């Protein structure tokens, strides 16, 4: 039985046919023309593309030595269910996540001992200063927020992170365009040329972090990056003195999908940076394969600030190592409307000026 071959247009994805008058393949949708042999080779290359292989062989954390965690306590939040670990001398009265009271649960019995810890470099005063600096220059922030906003509590907490290492072998195909525009006395013309660009090679990733706490939003924790791992040391319980530590509730295995996605995106972006001279570059297909993949378990320092204003609670976070501060602020709707009207007026004035100049010409 003969095999019916069908080719897809590399530009628009439509089915293309042979045009006897041109002796070429032509797309009836975008009018693109292709040499038969070139298109056949392109189609064969597509069939040889490899799919992603994002599998992990990881062993994070270690076992606690006998008596090593004897002086540690566990508190449980009755509201969000969070478990907080601290040393026996640390007083914990409220949950750093939802600010509700927490109660003593008992002696700590951990599953895995962290491999590394980055200790706090900045104290509570620095966290307060970081909060005030975060409010500066925010034109759309309600003015009374600065004076009436009440900081309920500031807590230093070690957040659990899984750190992923992997070597990557990738082959990526990008869809690129070059756009040229010109005009004559009657028409404006735009020519768009399409290209299939390929990149392949190897790249290595080290210490890609994924937070192991479901109570910490991933985007919030990623906004606090980067942490400087060069200052990480082997974990010792002494670093927990005076601070809280979140007990991970997202396992290493559950974090692999997010780590794989971050590595895949990083690979595509790194290879894309080598594709130059085009108007647009969009990844069209990629085969990312991981090898020598492994993970470690670490605790990173974060200051959590819970504030209350106008009956609403706001949470802010500061990187306890670098001082990077993040958090959402309320919006002054009146100031926003004025700003929007002013922006609209400026755009209208600019458009009017352009039309006036064209009329003079």
CSV table of N, CA and C in Angstrom, one decimal, residues 45-53 171 285-289:
chain,number,residue,atom,x,y,z
A,45,UNK,N,13.9,15.9,9.7
A,45,UNK,CA,14.6,16.4,10.9
A,45,UNK,C,13.6,16.5,12.0
A,46,UNK,N,12.3,16.9,11.7
A,46,UNK,CA,11.3,17.0,12.7
A,46,UNK,C,11.0,15.6,13.4
A,47,UNK,N,11.0,14.6,12.5
A,47,UNK,CA,10.7,13.2,13.0
A,47,UNK,C,11.8,12.7,13.9
A,48,UNK,N,13.0,13.2,13.8
A,48,UNK,CA,14.2,12.8,14.6
A,48,UNK,C,14.3,13.5,15.9
A,49,UNK,N,13.5,14.5,16.1
A,49,UNK,CA,13.6,15.3,17.3
A,49,UNK,C,13.2,14.5,18.5
A,50,UNK,N,13.9,14.7,19.6
A,50,UNK,CA,13.7,13.9,20.8
A,50,UNK,C,12.8,14.6,21.8
A,51,UNK,N,12.0,13.9,22.5
A,51,UNK,CA,11.2,14.5,23.5
A,51,UNK,C,12.0,14.7,24.8
A,52,UNK,N,11.4,15.5,25.7
A,52,UNK,CA,12.0,15.8,27.0
A,52,UNK,C,12.2,14.5,27.8
A,53,UNK,N,13.3,14.4,28.5
A,53,UNK,CA,13.6,13.3,29.5
A,53,UNK,C,14.0,14.0,30.8
A,171,UNK,N,18.4,19.9,22.5
A,171,UNK,CA,18.2,20.3,21.1
A,171,UNK,C,16.9,21.1,21.0
A,285,UNK,N,10.0,23.8,19.4
A,285,UNK,CA,10.1,22.5,20.0
A,285,UNK,C,11.4,22.4,20.7
A,286,UNK,N,11.4,21.5,21.8
A,286,UNK,CA,12.6,21.3,22.5
A,286,UNK,C,12.7,19.9,23.1
A,287,UNK,N,13.9,19.4,23.1
A,287,UNK,CA,14.2,18.1,23.7
A,287,UNK,C,15.2,18.3,24.8
A,288,UNK,N,14.8,18.3,26.0
A,288,UNK,CA,15.7,18.6,27.2
A,288,UNK,C,15.9,17.3,28.0
A,289,UNK,N,17.1,16.8,28.1
A,289,UNK,CA,17.4,15.5,28.7
A,289,UNK,C,18.3,15.8,29.9
